[in-house]
């Protein structure tokens, strides 16, 4: 069986079916079973799974890329359908996250962390398995663990904060991790929001797997929040890498997506709700 990646939750809807939301989730079908990477914010994961004919009861494992609500908020809805299931994540997903946003000329604090307690999710069936390092979770399926921040041009998003014992500090999202599928055509890499920096993540994957041929990259790249100079640096480095298909979503943003299309032509596609890629 071919590996098939379907975008379940995303900001945009590509077909005449499904709902968009601010969030990300991908349904992954492989010869050894199905997986769910992220769960969106909770508004569309179940309805889109039904519309797109992806049975959440068949999910063998769930992977959470990081603790933001738009990737973890759908977990209770999935658990209510699936019941007991292993959920892989970094232990820091439960930290209290904030986003400081400019809204109508004033600064607004928005809670942006996981909206549910661990014990509630466990009650619904989540069996958490935490990792901080690179691991092989199933044959040919890997999680990056924490990603070293090495490039000079990929900086933390200044709007993202963390609250510990009443103190608000910059959130560098150490819990950000991505999923890797080792396929015959090359590596498939799926980002949540790529808060560690898309290039940092790719370099970390090359270092850990010893492989540098990517069939495809998917998910949120957070390119929308880099300065134009930083974006150009990312694209310049991306061009030096062996990546056949660039299919990005979510926090990539429209302007960086247009830039990627301009640069990579037919190798680029936008991953809307309902987009399917077979490997
Ligand atoms: Fe996100
Ligand atoms: Fe995020």
PDB file of C-alpha atoms and ligand atoms in Angstrom:
ATOM      1  CA  UNK A   1       0.000   0.000   0.000  1.00  0.00           C
ATOM      2  CA  UNK A   2       1.142   3.494  -0.811  1.00  0.00           C
ATOM      3  CA  UNK A   3       1.668   6.025   1.981  1.00  0.00           C
ATOM      4  CA  UNK A   4      -1.060   8.646   1.750  1.00  0.00           C
ATOM      5  CA  UNK A   5      -1.104  12.002   3.558  1.00  0.00           C
ATOM      6  CA  UNK A   6      -4.418  13.860   3.739  1.00  0.00           C
ATOM      7  CA  UNK A   7      -4.719  17.355   5.207  1.00  0.00           C
ATOM      8  CA  UNK A   8      -7.568  17.108   7.706  1.00  0.00           C
ATOM      9  CA  UNK A   9      -7.445  20.531   9.404  1.00  0.00           C
ATOM     10  CA  UNK A  10      -6.034  23.662   7.884  1.00  0.00           C
ATOM     11  CA  UNK A  11      -6.785  27.355   7.516  1.00  0.00           C
ATOM     12  CA  UNK A  12      -8.003  26.983   3.906  1.00  0.00           C
ATOM     13  CA  UNK A  13     -10.410  24.623   2.207  1.00  0.00           C
ATOM     14  CA  UNK A  14      -9.300  23.360  -1.189  1.00  0.00           C
ATOM     15  CA  UNK A  15     -12.222  21.245  -2.325  1.00  0.00           C
ATOM     16  CA  UNK A  16     -15.946  21.835  -2.159  1.00  0.00           C
ATOM     17  CA  UNK A  17     -16.025  19.821   1.050  1.00  0.00           C
ATOM     18  CA  UNK A  18     -14.754  20.290   4.579  1.00  0.00           C
ATOM     19  CA  UNK A  19     -14.288  23.259   6.905  1.00  0.00           C
ATOM     20  CA  UNK A  20     -11.311  25.521   7.464  1.00  0.00           C
ATOM     21  CA  UNK A  21     -10.032  26.659  10.864  1.00  0.00           C
ATOM     22  CA  UNK A  22      -6.879  28.150  12.340  1.00  0.00           C
ATOM     23  CA  UNK A  23      -5.047  24.892  12.970  1.00  0.00           C
ATOM     24  CA  UNK A  24      -3.358  21.890  11.465  1.00  0.00           C
ATOM     25  CA  UNK A  25      -3.873  18.136  11.338  1.00  0.00           C
ATOM     26  CA  UNK A  26      -2.785  15.448   8.883  1.00  0.00           C
ATOM     27  CA  UNK A  27      -4.167  11.918   8.519  1.00  0.00           C
ATOM     28  CA  UNK A  28      -1.437   9.487   7.484  1.00  0.00           C
ATOM     29  CA  UNK A  29      -2.152   6.080   5.946  1.00  0.00           C
ATOM     30  CA  UNK A  30       0.720   3.606   5.596  1.00  0.00           C
ATOM     31  CA  UNK A  31       1.180  -0.119   4.984  1.00  0.00           C
ATOM     32  CA  UNK A  32       1.640  -0.618   8.716  1.00  0.00           C
ATOM     33  CA  UNK A  33      -1.366   1.416   9.879  1.00  0.00           C
ATOM     34  CA  UNK A  34      -2.826   4.892  10.156  1.00  0.00           C
ATOM     35  CA  UNK A  35      -1.569   7.810  12.227  1.00  0.00           C
ATOM     36  CA  UNK A  36      -2.807  11.258  13.164  1.00  0.00           C
ATOM     37  CA  UNK A  37      -0.355  14.142  13.288  1.00  0.00           C
ATOM     38  CA  UNK A  38      -1.878  17.022  15.305  1.00  0.00           C
ATOM     39  CA  UNK A  39      -5.589  17.517  15.848  1.00  0.00           C
ATOM     40  CA  UNK A  40      -6.398  21.097  14.812  1.00  0.00           C
ATOM     41  CA  UNK A  41      -8.148  23.382  17.302  1.00  0.00           C
ATOM     42  CA  UNK A  42     -11.207  21.137  17.694  1.00  0.00           C
ATOM     43  CA  UNK A  43     -13.695  22.737  15.298  1.00  0.00           C
ATOM     44  CA  UNK A  44     -13.203  20.583  12.224  1.00  0.00           C
ATOM     45  CA  UNK A  45     -11.212  17.416  12.940  1.00  0.00           C
ATOM     46  CA  UNK A  46     -14.243  15.137  13.337  1.00  0.00           C
ATOM     47  CA  UNK A  47     -16.467  16.693  10.668  1.00  0.00           C
ATOM     48  CA  UNK A  48     -13.595  16.807   8.151  1.00  0.00           C
ATOM     49  CA  UNK A  49     -12.629  13.197   8.930  1.00  0.00           C
ATOM     50  CA  UNK A  50     -16.202  12.143   8.096  1.00  0.00           C
ATOM     51  CA  UNK A  51     -16.394  14.293   4.982  1.00  0.00           C
ATOM     52  CA  UNK A  52     -13.007  13.105   3.738  1.00  0.00           C
ATOM     53  CA  UNK A  53     -13.784   9.489   4.687  1.00  0.00           C
ATOM     54  CA  UNK A  54     -10.872   9.101   7.117  1.00  0.00           C
ATOM     55  CA  UNK A  55     -11.872   6.839   9.985  1.00  0.00           C
ATOM     56  CA  UNK A  56     -10.422   8.187  13.256  1.00  0.00           C
ATOM     57  CA  UNK A  57     -11.142   4.812  14.904  1.00  0.00           C
ATOM     58  CA  UNK A  58      -8.334   3.312  12.802  1.00  0.00           C
ATOM     59  CA  UNK A  59      -5.618   5.624  14.159  1.00  0.00           C
ATOM     60  CA  UNK A  60      -2.784   3.559  15.697  1.00  0.00           C
ATOM     61  CA  UNK A  61      -0.955   6.494  17.263  1.00  0.00           C
ATOM     62  CA  UNK A  62      -1.379  10.237  17.629  1.00  0.00           C
ATOM     63  CA  UNK A  63       1.561  12.636  17.402  1.00  0.00           C
ATOM     64  CA  UNK A  64       1.372  16.193  18.762  1.00  0.00           C
ATOM     65  CA  UNK A  65       3.876  18.618  17.255  1.00  0.00           C
ATOM     66  CA  UNK A  66       3.745  21.113  20.153  1.00  0.00           C
ATOM     67  CA  UNK A  67       1.447  22.499  22.847  1.00  0.00           C
ATOM     68  CA  UNK A  68      -0.360  25.284  20.939  1.00  0.00           C
ATOM     69  CA  UNK A  69      -4.177  25.077  20.996  1.00  0.00           C
ATOM     70  CA  UNK A  70      -4.458  25.007  17.207  1.00  0.00           C
ATOM     71  CA  UNK A  71      -2.632  21.647  17.102  1.00  0.00           C
ATOM     72  CA  UNK A  72      -3.901  20.056  20.332  1.00  0.00           C
ATOM     73  CA  UNK A  73      -7.427  21.461  20.814  1.00  0.00           C
ATOM     74  CA  UNK A  74      -9.071  18.663  18.793  1.00  0.00           C
ATOM     75  CA  UNK A  75      -7.583  15.879  20.907  1.00  0.00           C
ATOM     76  CA  UNK A  76     -10.662  15.328  23.160  1.00  0.00           C
ATOM     77  CA  UNK A  77     -12.924  15.029  20.086  1.00  0.00           C
ATOM     78  CA  UNK A  78     -10.607  12.432  18.558  1.00  0.00           C
ATOM     79  CA  UNK A  79     -10.317  10.513  21.837  1.00  0.00           C
ATOM     80  CA  UNK A  80     -14.118  10.413  22.225  1.00  0.00           C
ATOM     81  CA  UNK A  81     -14.188   8.480  18.929  1.00  0.00           C
ATOM     82  CA  UNK A  82     -10.986   6.464  19.211  1.00  0.00           C
ATOM     83  CA  UNK A  83     -10.828   5.710  22.950  1.00  0.00           C
ATOM     84  CA  UNK A  84      -7.512   4.349  24.242  1.00  0.00           C
ATOM     85  CA  UNK A  85      -4.531   5.358  22.121  1.00  0.00           C
ATOM     86  CA  UNK A  86      -0.866   6.219  22.520  1.00  0.00           C
ATOM     87  CA  UNK A  87      -0.193   9.959  22.196  1.00  0.00           C
ATOM     88  CA  UNK A  88       3.412  10.956  21.505  1.00  0.00           C
ATOM     89  CA  UNK A  89       4.536  14.455  22.467  1.00  0.00           C
ATOM     90  CA  UNK A  90       7.210  16.464  24.241  1.00  0.00           C
ATOM     91  CA  UNK A  91       6.546  16.820  28.010  1.00  0.00           C
ATOM     92  CA  UNK A  92       6.390  20.636  27.715  1.00  0.00           C
ATOM     93  CA  UNK A  93       3.132  20.585  25.730  1.00  0.00           C
ATOM     94  CA  UNK A  94       1.250  21.249  28.983  1.00  0.00           C
ATOM     95  CA  UNK A  95       2.995  24.559  29.787  1.00  0.00           C
ATOM     96  CA  UNK A  96       0.876  27.751  29.935  1.00  0.00           C
ATOM     97  CA  UNK A  97       1.285  29.552  26.627  1.00  0.00           C
ATOM     98  CA  UNK A  98       0.338  33.107  25.680  1.00  0.00           C
ATOM     99  CA  UNK A  99       0.295  35.112  22.500  1.00  0.00           C
ATOM    100  CA  UNK A 100       0.583  38.900  22.792  1.00  0.00           C
ATOM    101  CA  UNK A 101      -1.328  40.235  19.807  1.00  0.00           C
ATOM    102  CA  UNK A 102      -2.060  43.706  18.431  1.00  0.00           C
ATOM    103  CA  UNK A 103      -5.825  43.938  17.997  1.00  0.00           C
ATOM    104  CA  UNK A 104      -7.578  47.187  17.051  1.00  0.00           C
ATOM    105  CA  UNK A 105      -4.618  49.225  18.251  1.00  0.00           C
ATOM    106  CA  UNK A 106      -4.380  47.586  21.671  1.00  0.00           C
ATOM    107  CA  UNK A 107      -2.238  44.784  22.975  1.00  0.00           C
ATOM    108  CA  UNK A 108      -4.276  41.676  23.767  1.00  0.00           C
ATOM    109  CA  UNK A 109      -3.092  38.642  25.706  1.00  0.00           C
ATOM    110  CA  UNK A 110      -4.508  35.410  24.356  1.00  0.00           C
ATOM    111  CA  UNK A 111      -4.121  32.008  25.984  1.00  0.00           C
ATOM    112  CA  UNK A 112      -2.576  29.848  23.282  1.00  0.00           C
ATOM    113  CA  UNK A 113      -1.619  26.652  25.101  1.00  0.00           C
ATOM    114  CA  UNK A 114      -3.269  23.260  25.205  1.00  0.00           C
ATOM    115  CA  UNK A 115      -6.802  23.925  26.476  1.00  0.00           C
ATOM    116  CA  UNK A 116      -7.138  20.666  28.460  1.00  0.00           C
ATOM    117  CA  UNK A 117      -5.537  19.084  31.520  1.00  0.00           C
ATOM    118  CA  UNK A 118      -3.486  15.932  31.126  1.00  0.00           C
ATOM    119  CA  UNK A 119      -5.721  13.926  33.438  1.00  0.00           C
ATOM    120  CA  UNK A 120      -8.859  14.813  31.443  1.00  0.00           C
ATOM    121  CA  UNK A 121      -7.188  13.641  28.234  1.00  0.00           C
ATOM    122  CA  UNK A 122      -6.059  10.460  30.015  1.00  0.00           C
ATOM    123  CA  UNK A 123      -9.623   9.919  31.229  1.00  0.00           C
ATOM    124  CA  UNK A 124     -10.739  10.065  27.574  1.00  0.00           C
ATOM    125  CA  UNK A 125      -8.148   7.416  26.611  1.00  0.00           C
ATOM    126  CA  UNK A 126      -4.847   9.201  25.956  1.00  0.00           C
ATOM    127  CA  UNK A 127      -1.823   7.189  26.967  1.00  0.00           C
ATOM    128  CA  UNK A 128       0.946   9.798  26.832  1.00  0.00           C
ATOM    129  CA  UNK A 129       4.422   8.814  25.749  1.00  0.00           C
ATOM    130  CA  UNK A 130       6.838  11.713  26.164  1.00  0.00           C
ATOM    131  CA  UNK A 131      10.111  12.230  24.335  1.00  0.00           C
ATOM    132  CA  UNK A 132      12.656  15.020  24.201  1.00  0.00           C
ATOM    133  CA  UNK A 133      15.140  13.289  21.879  1.00  0.00           C
ATOM    134  CA  UNK A 134      14.923  11.955  18.331  1.00  0.00           C
ATOM    135  CA  UNK A 135      13.110   8.587  18.407  1.00  0.00           C
ATOM    136  CA  UNK A 136      11.809   5.897  16.102  1.00  0.00           C
ATOM    137  CA  UNK A 137       8.205   5.444  17.247  1.00  0.00           C
ATOM    138  CA  UNK A 138       7.353   2.674  14.785  1.00  0.00           C
ATOM    139  CA  UNK A 139       9.340   1.067  11.989  1.00  0.00           C
ATOM    140  CA  UNK A 140      10.330   3.887   9.630  1.00  0.00           C
ATOM    141  CA  UNK A 141       8.381   6.527  11.602  1.00  0.00           C
ATOM    142  CA  UNK A 142      10.421   9.040  13.616  1.00  0.00           C
ATOM    143  CA  UNK A 143       9.900  12.104  15.791  1.00  0.00           C
ATOM    144  CA  UNK A 144      12.606  14.773  15.759  1.00  0.00           C
ATOM    145  CA  UNK A 145      12.563  15.541  19.493  1.00  0.00           C
ATOM    146  CA  UNK A 146      14.027  18.939  20.413  1.00  0.00           C
ATOM    147  CA  UNK A 147      15.683  20.674  17.499  1.00  0.00           C
ATOM    148  CA  UNK A 148      18.928  22.637  17.991  1.00  0.00           C
ATOM    149  CA  UNK A 149      18.559  26.260  16.839  1.00  0.00           C
ATOM    150  CA  UNK A 150      21.567  26.810  14.604  1.00  0.00           C
ATOM    151  CA  UNK A 151      20.686  29.141  11.725  1.00  0.00           C
ATOM    152  CA  UNK A 152      21.152  32.863  12.274  1.00  0.00           C
ATOM    153  CA  UNK A 153      17.996  33.812  10.342  1.00  0.00           C
ATOM    154  CA  UNK A 154      15.345  31.675  12.068  1.00  0.00           C
ATOM    155  CA  UNK A 155      14.392  33.565  15.212  1.00  0.00           C
ATOM    156  CA  UNK A 156      11.651  32.850  17.782  1.00  0.00           C
ATOM    157  CA  UNK A 157       8.313  34.568  17.123  1.00  0.00           C
ATOM    158  CA  UNK A 158       8.389  37.564  19.544  1.00  0.00           C
ATOM    159  CA  UNK A 159       4.602  37.432  20.065  1.00  0.00           C
ATOM    160  CA  UNK A 160       4.782  34.000  21.697  1.00  0.00           C
ATOM    161  CA  UNK A 161       5.219  33.914  25.463  1.00  0.00           C
ATOM    162  CA  UNK A 162       5.224  31.459  28.295  1.00  0.00           C
ATOM    163  CA  UNK A 163       3.914  32.034  31.814  1.00  0.00           C
ATOM    164  CA  UNK A 164       5.732  30.318  34.674  1.00  0.00           C
ATOM    165  CA  UNK A 165       4.824  31.176  38.279  1.00  0.00           C
ATOM    166  CA  UNK A 166       3.348  34.513  37.167  1.00  0.00           C
ATOM    167  CA  UNK A 167       6.414  35.475  35.106  1.00  0.00           C
ATOM    168  CA  UNK A 168       5.952  36.012  31.373  1.00  0.00           C
ATOM    169  CA  UNK A 169       8.998  35.289  29.186  1.00  0.00           C
ATOM    170  CA  UNK A 170       9.763  34.590  25.512  1.00  0.00           C
ATOM    171  CA  UNK A 171       8.567  31.143  24.454  1.00  0.00           C
ATOM    172  CA  UNK A 172      11.092  29.399  22.248  1.00  0.00           C
ATOM    173  CA  UNK A 173       8.843  26.307  21.999  1.00  0.00           C
ATOM    174  CA  UNK A 174      11.412  23.619  22.864  1.00  0.00           C
ATOM    175  CA  UNK A 175       8.541  21.119  22.533  1.00  0.00           C
ATOM    176  CA  UNK A 176       8.262  21.766  18.778  1.00  0.00           C
ATOM    177  CA  UNK A 177       8.898  18.524  16.928  1.00  0.00           C
ATOM    178  CA  UNK A 178       8.176  17.160  13.484  1.00  0.00           C
ATOM    179  CA  UNK A 179       7.343  13.727  12.082  1.00  0.00           C
ATOM    180  CA  UNK A 180       9.464  11.796   9.595  1.00  0.00           C
ATOM    181  CA  UNK A 181       8.370   8.891   7.403  1.00  0.00           C
ATOM    182  CA  UNK A 182      11.195   6.984   5.774  1.00  0.00           C
ATOM    183  CA  UNK A 183       9.791   5.910   2.399  1.00  0.00           C
ATOM    184  CA  UNK A 184      11.282   4.277  -0.709  1.00  0.00           C
ATOM    185  CA  UNK A 185      11.064   7.611  -2.526  1.00  0.00           C
ATOM    186  CA  UNK A 186      12.889   9.481   0.237  1.00  0.00           C
ATOM    187  CA  UNK A 187      12.072  11.086   3.556  1.00  0.00           C
ATOM    188  CA  UNK A 188       8.682  12.674   4.140  1.00  0.00           C
ATOM    189  CA  UNK A 189       8.824  15.403   6.765  1.00  0.00           C
ATOM    190  CA  UNK A 190       5.701  16.879   8.392  1.00  0.00           C
ATOM    191  CA  UNK A 191       5.961  20.066  10.457  1.00  0.00           C
ATOM    192  CA  UNK A 192       3.397  21.318  12.956  1.00  0.00           C
ATOM    193  CA  UNK A 193       4.355  25.014  13.036  1.00  0.00           C
ATOM    194  CA  UNK A 194       8.136  24.629  12.564  1.00  0.00           C
ATOM    195  CA  UNK A 195       8.735  26.918  15.547  1.00  0.00           C
ATOM    196  CA  UNK A 196      12.306  25.565  15.683  1.00  0.00           C
ATOM    197  CA  UNK A 197      12.857  26.961  12.193  1.00  0.00           C
ATOM    198  CA  UNK A 198      12.166  24.988   9.029  1.00  0.00           C
ATOM    199  CA  UNK A 199      15.852  24.866   8.014  1.00  0.00           C
ATOM    200  CA  UNK A 200      16.981  23.940  11.553  1.00  0.00           C
ATOM    201  CA  UNK A 201      14.503  21.052  11.470  1.00  0.00           C
ATOM    202  CA  UNK A 202      15.605  19.803   8.045  1.00  0.00           C
ATOM    203  CA  UNK A 203      19.292  19.966   9.080  1.00  0.00           C
ATOM    204  CA  UNK A 204      18.482  18.098  12.323  1.00  0.00           C
ATOM    205  CA  UNK A 205      16.657  15.378  10.348  1.00  0.00           C
ATOM    206  CA  UNK A 206      19.640  14.999   7.989  1.00  0.00           C
ATOM    207  CA  UNK A 207      22.016  14.735  10.982  1.00  0.00           C
ATOM    208  CA  UNK A 208      19.854  12.185  12.808  1.00  0.00           C
ATOM    209  CA  UNK A 209      18.819   9.947   9.898  1.00  0.00           C
ATOM    210  CA  UNK A 210      22.015  10.216   7.863  1.00  0.00           C
ATOM    211  CA  UNK A 211      19.778  10.737   4.809  1.00  0.00           C
ATOM    212  CA  UNK A 212      19.421  13.936   2.817  1.00  0.00           C
ATOM    213  CA  UNK A 213      16.949  13.001   0.093  1.00  0.00           C
ATOM    214  CA  UNK A 214      13.471  14.330   0.913  1.00  0.00           C
ATOM    215  CA  UNK A 215      10.502  13.243  -1.161  1.00  0.00           C
ATOM    216  CA  UNK A 216       8.235  15.862   0.399  1.00  0.00           C
ATOM    217  CA  UNK A 217       7.787  18.341   3.207  1.00  0.00           C
ATOM    218  CA  UNK A 218       4.352  19.193   4.635  1.00  0.00           C
ATOM    219  CA  UNK A 219       2.734  21.328   7.307  1.00  0.00           C
ATOM    220  CA  UNK A 220       3.110  24.754   8.875  1.00  0.00           C
ATOM    221  CA  UNK A 221       6.454  26.444   8.229  1.00  0.00           C
ATOM    222  CA  UNK A 222       5.904  29.695  10.199  1.00  0.00           C
ATOM    223  CA  UNK A 223       7.502  31.572   7.298  1.00  0.00           C
ATOM    224  CA  UNK A 224       4.769  34.213   7.616  1.00  0.00           C
ATOM    225  CA  UNK A 225       6.388  35.537  10.775  1.00  0.00           C
ATOM    226  CA  UNK A 226       9.929  36.027   9.468  1.00  0.00           C
ATOM    227  CA  UNK A 227      11.200  39.332   8.107  1.00  0.00           C
ATOM    228  CA  UNK A 228      11.482  39.498   4.276  1.00  0.00           C
ATOM    229  CA  UNK A 229      15.288  39.111   4.616  1.00  0.00           C
ATOM    230  CA  UNK A 230      14.885  36.027   6.832  1.00  0.00           C
ATOM    231  CA  UNK A 231      12.383  34.542   4.382  1.00  0.00           C
ATOM    232  CA  UNK A 232      14.842  34.998   1.502  1.00  0.00           C
ATOM    233  CA  UNK A 233      17.593  33.310   3.555  1.00  0.00           C
ATOM    234  CA  UNK A 234      15.265  30.351   4.217  1.00  0.00           C
ATOM    235  CA  UNK A 235      14.390  30.052   0.508  1.00  0.00           C
ATOM    236  CA  UNK A 236      18.069  30.331  -0.483  1.00  0.00           C
ATOM    237  CA  UNK A 237      18.954  27.430   1.838  1.00  0.00           C
ATOM    238  CA  UNK A 238      15.884  25.425   0.777  1.00  0.00           C
ATOM    239  CA  UNK A 239      17.109  25.599  -2.834  1.00  0.00           C
ATOM    240  CA  UNK A 240      20.374  23.890  -1.867  1.00  0.00           C
ATOM    241  CA  UNK A 241      18.510  20.896  -0.406  1.00  0.00           C
ATOM    242  CA  UNK A 242      17.212  17.840  -2.229  1.00  0.00           C
ATOM    243  CA  UNK A 243      13.444  18.133  -1.763  1.00  0.00           C
ATOM    244  CA  UNK A 244      11.159  16.889  -4.528  1.00  0.00           C
ATOM    245  CA  UNK A 245       7.833  18.300  -3.319  1.00  0.00           C
ATOM    246  CA  UNK A 246       7.045  21.263  -1.109  1.00  0.00           C
ATOM    247  CA  UNK A 247       3.469  21.096   0.141  1.00  0.00           C
ATOM    248  CA  UNK A 248       2.981  23.555   2.974  1.00  0.00           C
ATOM    249  CA  UNK A 249       0.028  24.778   5.010  1.00  0.00           C
ATOM    250  CA  UNK A 250      -1.220  26.783   7.990  1.00  0.00           C
ATOM    251  CA  UNK A 251       1.282  29.339   9.391  1.00  0.00           C
ATOM    252  CA  UNK A 252       3.215  29.452   6.106  1.00  0.00           C
ATOM    253  CA  UNK A 253       1.036  32.430   5.120  1.00  0.00           C
ATOM    254  CA  UNK A 254      -0.056  33.520   1.671  1.00  0.00           C
ATOM    255  CA  UNK A 255       2.843  35.818   0.751  1.00  0.00           C
ATOM    256  CA  UNK A 256       5.564  33.250   1.601  1.00  0.00           C
ATOM    257  CA  UNK A 257       3.474  30.579  -0.172  1.00  0.00           C
ATOM    258  CA  UNK A 258       3.389  32.731  -3.327  1.00  0.00           C
ATOM    259  CA  UNK A 259       7.166  33.236  -3.015  1.00  0.00           C
ATOM    260  CA  UNK A 260       7.699  29.473  -2.714  1.00  0.00           C
ATOM    261  CA  UNK A 261       5.520  28.876  -5.765  1.00  0.00           C
ATOM    262  CA  UNK A 262       7.471  31.478  -7.717  1.00  0.00           C
ATOM    263  CA  UNK A 263      10.736  29.798  -6.712  1.00  0.00           C
ATOM    264  CA  UNK A 264       9.831  26.110  -6.924  1.00  0.00           C
ATOM    265  CA  UNK A 265       7.111  26.089  -9.638  1.00  0.00           C
ATOM    266  CA  UNK A 266       5.380  22.730 -10.046  1.00  0.00           C
ATOM    267  CA  UNK A 267       7.320  21.251  -7.125  1.00  0.00           C
ATOM    268  CA  UNK A 268       5.259  23.528  -4.872  1.00  0.00           C
ATOM    269  CA  UNK A 269       1.647  22.994  -3.833  1.00  0.00           C
ATOM    270  CA  UNK A 270      -0.488  24.376  -1.023  1.00  0.00           C
ATOM    271  CA  UNK A 271      -1.897  21.834   1.439  1.00  0.00           C
ATOM    272  CA  UNK A 272      -5.550  22.871   1.972  1.00  0.00           C
ATOM    273  CA  UNK A 273      -8.197  20.809   3.788  1.00  0.00           C
ATOM    274  CA  UNK A 274      -8.741  17.752   1.594  1.00  0.00           C
ATOM    275  CA  UNK A 275      -5.342  17.861  -0.167  1.00  0.00           C
ATOM    276  CA  UNK A 276      -4.027  14.335  -0.683  1.00  0.00           C
ATOM    277  CA  UNK A 277      -0.456  13.368  -1.494  1.00  0.00           C
ATOM    278  CA  UNK A 278       0.554   9.800  -2.251  1.00  0.00           C
ATOM    279  CA  UNK A 279       4.097   8.601  -1.821  1.00  0.00           C
TER     280      UNK A 279
HETATM  281 FE1  LIG B   1      -0.047  26.604  14.492  1.00  0.00          FE
HETATM  282 FE1  LIG B   2       2.310  26.928  16.993  1.00  0.00          FE
END
